[in-house]
XYZ file of C-alpha atoms in Angstrom:
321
model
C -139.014 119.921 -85.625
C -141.354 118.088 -87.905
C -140.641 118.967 -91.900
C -143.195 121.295 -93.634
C -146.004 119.306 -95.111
C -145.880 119.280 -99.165
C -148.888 120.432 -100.971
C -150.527 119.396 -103.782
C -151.249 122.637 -105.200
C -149.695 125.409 -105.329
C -151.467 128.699 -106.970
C -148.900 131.750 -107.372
C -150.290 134.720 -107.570
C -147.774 137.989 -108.510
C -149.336 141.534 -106.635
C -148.569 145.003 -107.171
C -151.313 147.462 -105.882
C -153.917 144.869 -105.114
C -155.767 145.904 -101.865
C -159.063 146.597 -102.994
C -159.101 143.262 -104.086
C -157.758 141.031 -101.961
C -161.105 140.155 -100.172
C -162.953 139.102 -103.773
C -160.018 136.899 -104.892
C -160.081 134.628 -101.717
C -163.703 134.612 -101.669
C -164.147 133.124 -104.820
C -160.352 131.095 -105.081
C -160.070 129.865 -101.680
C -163.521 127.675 -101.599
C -162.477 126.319 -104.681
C -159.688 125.277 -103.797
C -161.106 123.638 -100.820
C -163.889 121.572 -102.831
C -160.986 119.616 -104.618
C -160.278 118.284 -101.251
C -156.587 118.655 -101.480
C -153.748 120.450 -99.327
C -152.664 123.476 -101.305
C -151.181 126.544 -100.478
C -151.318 130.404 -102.167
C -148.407 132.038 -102.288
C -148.921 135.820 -103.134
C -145.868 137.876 -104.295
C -145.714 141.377 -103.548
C -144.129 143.015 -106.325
C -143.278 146.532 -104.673
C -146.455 147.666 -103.819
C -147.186 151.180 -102.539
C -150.608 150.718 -101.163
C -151.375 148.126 -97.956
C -151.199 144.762 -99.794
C -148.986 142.946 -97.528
C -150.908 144.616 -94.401
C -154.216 143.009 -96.264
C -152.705 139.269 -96.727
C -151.306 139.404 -93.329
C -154.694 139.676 -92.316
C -156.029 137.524 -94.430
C -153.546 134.779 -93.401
C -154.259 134.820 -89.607
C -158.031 133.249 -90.908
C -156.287 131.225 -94.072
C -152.865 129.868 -93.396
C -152.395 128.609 -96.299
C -151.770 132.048 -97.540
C -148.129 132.493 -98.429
C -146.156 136.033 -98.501
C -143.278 136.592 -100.894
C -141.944 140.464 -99.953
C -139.921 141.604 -102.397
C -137.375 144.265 -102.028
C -139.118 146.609 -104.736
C -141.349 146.674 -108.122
C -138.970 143.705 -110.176
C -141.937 143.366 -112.907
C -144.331 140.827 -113.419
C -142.511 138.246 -114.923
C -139.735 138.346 -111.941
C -142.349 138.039 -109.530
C -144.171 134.975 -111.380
C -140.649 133.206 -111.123
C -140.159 134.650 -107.210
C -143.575 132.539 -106.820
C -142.803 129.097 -108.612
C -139.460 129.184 -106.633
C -141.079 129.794 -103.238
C -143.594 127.453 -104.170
C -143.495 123.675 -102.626
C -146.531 121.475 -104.445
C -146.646 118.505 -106.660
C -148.432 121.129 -109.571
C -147.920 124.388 -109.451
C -151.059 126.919 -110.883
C -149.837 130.840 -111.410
C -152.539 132.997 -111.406
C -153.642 136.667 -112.040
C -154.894 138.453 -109.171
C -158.029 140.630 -111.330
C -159.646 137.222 -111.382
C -159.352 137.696 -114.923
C -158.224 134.176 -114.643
C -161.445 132.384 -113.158
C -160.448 130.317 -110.530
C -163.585 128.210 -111.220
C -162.286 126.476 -113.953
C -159.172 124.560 -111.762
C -160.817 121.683 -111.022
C -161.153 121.023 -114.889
C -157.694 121.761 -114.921
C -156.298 119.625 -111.509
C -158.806 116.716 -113.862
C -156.538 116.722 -116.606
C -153.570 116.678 -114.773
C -154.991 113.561 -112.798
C -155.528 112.383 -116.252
C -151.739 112.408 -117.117
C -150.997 115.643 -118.556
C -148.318 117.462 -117.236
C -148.794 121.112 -118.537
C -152.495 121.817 -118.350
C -152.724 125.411 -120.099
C -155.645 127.766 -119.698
C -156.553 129.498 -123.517
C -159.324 132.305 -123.665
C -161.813 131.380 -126.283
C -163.457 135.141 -125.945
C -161.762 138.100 -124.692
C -163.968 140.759 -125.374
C -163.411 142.578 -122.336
C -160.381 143.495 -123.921
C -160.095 146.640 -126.546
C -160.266 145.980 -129.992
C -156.719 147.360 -130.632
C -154.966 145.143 -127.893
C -156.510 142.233 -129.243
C -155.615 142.911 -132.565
C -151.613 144.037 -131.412
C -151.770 140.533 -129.476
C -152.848 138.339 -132.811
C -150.322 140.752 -134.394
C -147.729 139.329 -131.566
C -148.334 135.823 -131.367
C -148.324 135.365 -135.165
C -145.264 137.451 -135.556
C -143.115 135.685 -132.754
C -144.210 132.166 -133.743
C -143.423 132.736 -137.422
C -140.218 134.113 -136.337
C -139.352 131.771 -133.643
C -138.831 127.713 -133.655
C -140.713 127.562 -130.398
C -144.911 128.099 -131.000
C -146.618 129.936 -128.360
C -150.555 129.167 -128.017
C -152.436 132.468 -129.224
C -154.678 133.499 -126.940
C -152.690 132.306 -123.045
C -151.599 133.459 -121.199
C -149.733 132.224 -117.722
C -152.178 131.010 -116.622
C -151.886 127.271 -116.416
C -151.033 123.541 -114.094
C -147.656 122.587 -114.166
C -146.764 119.689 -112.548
C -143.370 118.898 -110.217
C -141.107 118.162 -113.014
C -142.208 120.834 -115.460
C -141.396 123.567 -112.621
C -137.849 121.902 -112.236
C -137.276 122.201 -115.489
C -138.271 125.904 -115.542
C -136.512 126.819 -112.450
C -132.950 125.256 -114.224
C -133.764 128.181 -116.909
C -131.031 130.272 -116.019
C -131.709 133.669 -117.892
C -132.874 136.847 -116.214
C -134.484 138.177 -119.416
C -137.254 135.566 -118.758
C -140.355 135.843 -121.026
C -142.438 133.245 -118.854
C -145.257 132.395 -121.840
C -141.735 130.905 -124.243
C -140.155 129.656 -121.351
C -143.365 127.170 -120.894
C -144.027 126.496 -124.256
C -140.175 125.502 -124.695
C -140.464 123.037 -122.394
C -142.676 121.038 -124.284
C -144.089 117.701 -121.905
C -147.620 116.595 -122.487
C -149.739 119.477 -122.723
C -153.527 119.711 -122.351
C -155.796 122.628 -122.897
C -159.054 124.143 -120.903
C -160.930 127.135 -122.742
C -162.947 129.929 -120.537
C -164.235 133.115 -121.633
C -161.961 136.288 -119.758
C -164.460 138.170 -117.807
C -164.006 141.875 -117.215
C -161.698 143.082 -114.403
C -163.463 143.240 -111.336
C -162.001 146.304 -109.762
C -158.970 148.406 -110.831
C -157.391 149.154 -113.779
C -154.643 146.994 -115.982
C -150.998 148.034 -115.043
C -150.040 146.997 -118.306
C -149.898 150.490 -120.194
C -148.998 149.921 -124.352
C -145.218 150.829 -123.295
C -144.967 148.027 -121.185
C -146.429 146.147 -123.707
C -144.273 147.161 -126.184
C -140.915 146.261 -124.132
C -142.733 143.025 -123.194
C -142.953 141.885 -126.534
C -139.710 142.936 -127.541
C -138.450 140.748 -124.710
C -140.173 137.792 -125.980
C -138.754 138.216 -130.046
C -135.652 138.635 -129.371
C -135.481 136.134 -126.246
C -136.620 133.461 -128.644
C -135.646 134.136 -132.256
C -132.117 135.469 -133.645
C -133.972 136.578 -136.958
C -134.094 140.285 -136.349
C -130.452 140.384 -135.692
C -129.700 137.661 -138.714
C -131.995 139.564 -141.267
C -130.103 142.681 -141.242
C -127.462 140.542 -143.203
C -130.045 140.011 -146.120
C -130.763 144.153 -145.968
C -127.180 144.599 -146.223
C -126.109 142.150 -149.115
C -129.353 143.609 -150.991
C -127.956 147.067 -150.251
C -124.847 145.769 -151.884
C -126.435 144.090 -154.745
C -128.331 146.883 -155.588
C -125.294 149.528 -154.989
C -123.428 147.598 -157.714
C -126.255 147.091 -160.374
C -126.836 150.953 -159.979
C -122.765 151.037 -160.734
C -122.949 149.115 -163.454
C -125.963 150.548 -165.166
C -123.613 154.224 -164.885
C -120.747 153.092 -165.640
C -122.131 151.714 -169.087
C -124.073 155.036 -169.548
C -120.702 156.477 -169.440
C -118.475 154.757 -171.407
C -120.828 153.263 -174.229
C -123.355 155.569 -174.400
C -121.443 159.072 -173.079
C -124.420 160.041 -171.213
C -122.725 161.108 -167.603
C -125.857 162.303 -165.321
C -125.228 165.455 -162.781
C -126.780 164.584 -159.352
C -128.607 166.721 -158.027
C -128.959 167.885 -153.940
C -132.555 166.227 -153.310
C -132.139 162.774 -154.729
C -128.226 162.364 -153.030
C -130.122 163.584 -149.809
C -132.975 161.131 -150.206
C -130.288 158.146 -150.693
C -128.130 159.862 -147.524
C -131.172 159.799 -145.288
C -132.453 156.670 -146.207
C -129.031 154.836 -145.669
C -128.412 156.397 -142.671
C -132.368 155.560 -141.300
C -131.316 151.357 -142.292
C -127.819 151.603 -141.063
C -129.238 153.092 -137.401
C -131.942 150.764 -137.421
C -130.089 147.770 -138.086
C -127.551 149.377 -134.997
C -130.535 149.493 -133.047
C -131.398 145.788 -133.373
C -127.540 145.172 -132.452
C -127.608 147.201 -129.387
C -131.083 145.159 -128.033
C -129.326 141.360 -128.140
C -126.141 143.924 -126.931
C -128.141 144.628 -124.186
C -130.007 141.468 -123.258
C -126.056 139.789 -123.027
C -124.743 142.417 -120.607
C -127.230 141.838 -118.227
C -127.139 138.131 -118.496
C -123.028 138.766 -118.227
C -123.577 140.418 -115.003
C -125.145 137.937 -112.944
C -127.358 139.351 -110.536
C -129.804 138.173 -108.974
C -133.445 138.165 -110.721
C -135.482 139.531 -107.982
C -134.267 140.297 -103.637
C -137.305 138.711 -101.266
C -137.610 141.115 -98.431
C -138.827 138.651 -96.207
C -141.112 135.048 -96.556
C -144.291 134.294 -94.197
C -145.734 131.702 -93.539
C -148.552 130.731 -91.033
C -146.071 129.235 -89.120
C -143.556 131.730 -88.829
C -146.589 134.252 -88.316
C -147.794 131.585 -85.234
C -144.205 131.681 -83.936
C -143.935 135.745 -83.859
C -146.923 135.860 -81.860
């Protein structure tokens, strides 16, 4: 048996739901993949779907074999799939890729250029996203500054995973070993020589986003506290200021009682004000706690990021038949 032929590109592709739009994502990505006139294969994830996805790229890969199926178990989220992908995937650059063609797969052979060019991280930044709301593109400017003041890494505003990596970058990732991965740090931690392509994000050609603000929310929780130790570190400061405070307001009574014989009675509202408040920074501050807390058990338990169902291939599709 003759060893599986490695290709140059790889484009991974996570899917969850995607049916409807299967047939406008290979009709636009596959002939441009062809014009570079390199092998490549696209290996689609299926992140727990509940609608005929894998039934649709099965299809789909009896015309295109270089269509490649990643089955997972169940839903694992979006950033478990992405890494299901790069570790299934076998090129010499590796290209993930959103499956709403939100990502334009037009623009690749700028970016397969570059890397030809000697970069070795070739990212993809939106210069316009108005197809986006005016509150999620405010919360992400509000992200991105927040988690690159915070953190020593800086993540590029405005990318997202979509980008080239070549061989050695995706080693690098793949010897990441946590399983609270936020993908967009983990790439811009690596660091190698790093190019950039701009394209405007055009609207979402069928569908809606399965990113709903919660989501969001836990997703960029994930990425502050996978990549700075400042929330945790501050509460420190609010403590010792706490303190500080706690004994100037000591002092200052303790001299209206002795010098100047002036002894205060408190009363019920302002004691339950100070209660309350203390109580709202001490259960915050536990709150902080218990999200690293949380993020260390399940990196202590070890399992596995994601369970693959089953892996096709053309050839293993060719051999069932």
């Amino acid at each position: 048996m003759t060893a599986p032929t490695i290709p140059e590109l790889s484009i991974v592709i996570p899917m969850k739901d995607e049916q409807d739009g299967l047939a406008s994502l290979f009709f636009r990505l596959l002939p441009t993949l062809r014009s570079l006139g390199r092998s490549f294969e696209v290996v689609c994830v299926n992140d727990g779907s509940h609608d005929n996805t894998v039934t649709g790229l099965v299809g789909l890969q009896r015309a295109h074999p270089e269509i490649v199926i990643v089955d997972l178990s169940r839903n694992f989220g979006k950033e478990a799939a992405l890494t299901a992908g790069i570790q299934h995937a076998r090129g010499n650059a590796v290209i993930p890729l959103d499956a709403d063609l939100q990502d334009p797969p037009e623009i690749i052979p700028e970016m397969t250029a570059k890397w030809d060019s000697g970069a070795e991280v070739v990212i993809a930044v939106r210069s316009k996203r108005e197809t986006d709301s005016a509150f999620k593109r405010w919360t992400a400017s509000a992200f991105y500054r927040t988690i690159n003041q915070m953190s020593e890494v800086s993540i590029p505003n405005n990318a997202g995973d979509f980008r080239l990596m070549s061989r050695p970058v995706v080693n690098a990732l793949l010897s990441l070993p946590e399983r609270n991965r936020f993908n967009k740090g983990l790439f811009a931690w690596l660091g190698f020589r790093t190019e950039v392509v701009y394209y405007e994000r055009p609207k979402r050609e069928l569908g809606t986003s399965k990113w709903a603000y919660r989501r969001l929310w836990s997703f960029a929780v994930d990425g502050i506290t996978a990549f700075s130790s400042l929330p945790i570190r501050i509460w420190t400061y609010v403590g010792l200021a706490f303190a500080a405070f706690a004994l100037i307001y000591g002092g200052v009574m303790i001299f209206r009682a002795l010098i100047l014989d002036n002894i205060d009675v408190p009363g019920y509202a302002s004691l339950m004000v100070a209660i309350l408040f203390s109580s709202g920074v001490i259960l915050t501050g536990l709150g902080v706690i218990g999200e690293y807390v949380s993020r260390i058990y399940i990196e202590v338990k070890g399992r596995p990021l994601y369970v693959v169902r089953t892996v096709i291939r053309a050839e293993t599709s060719a051999q069932r038949r």
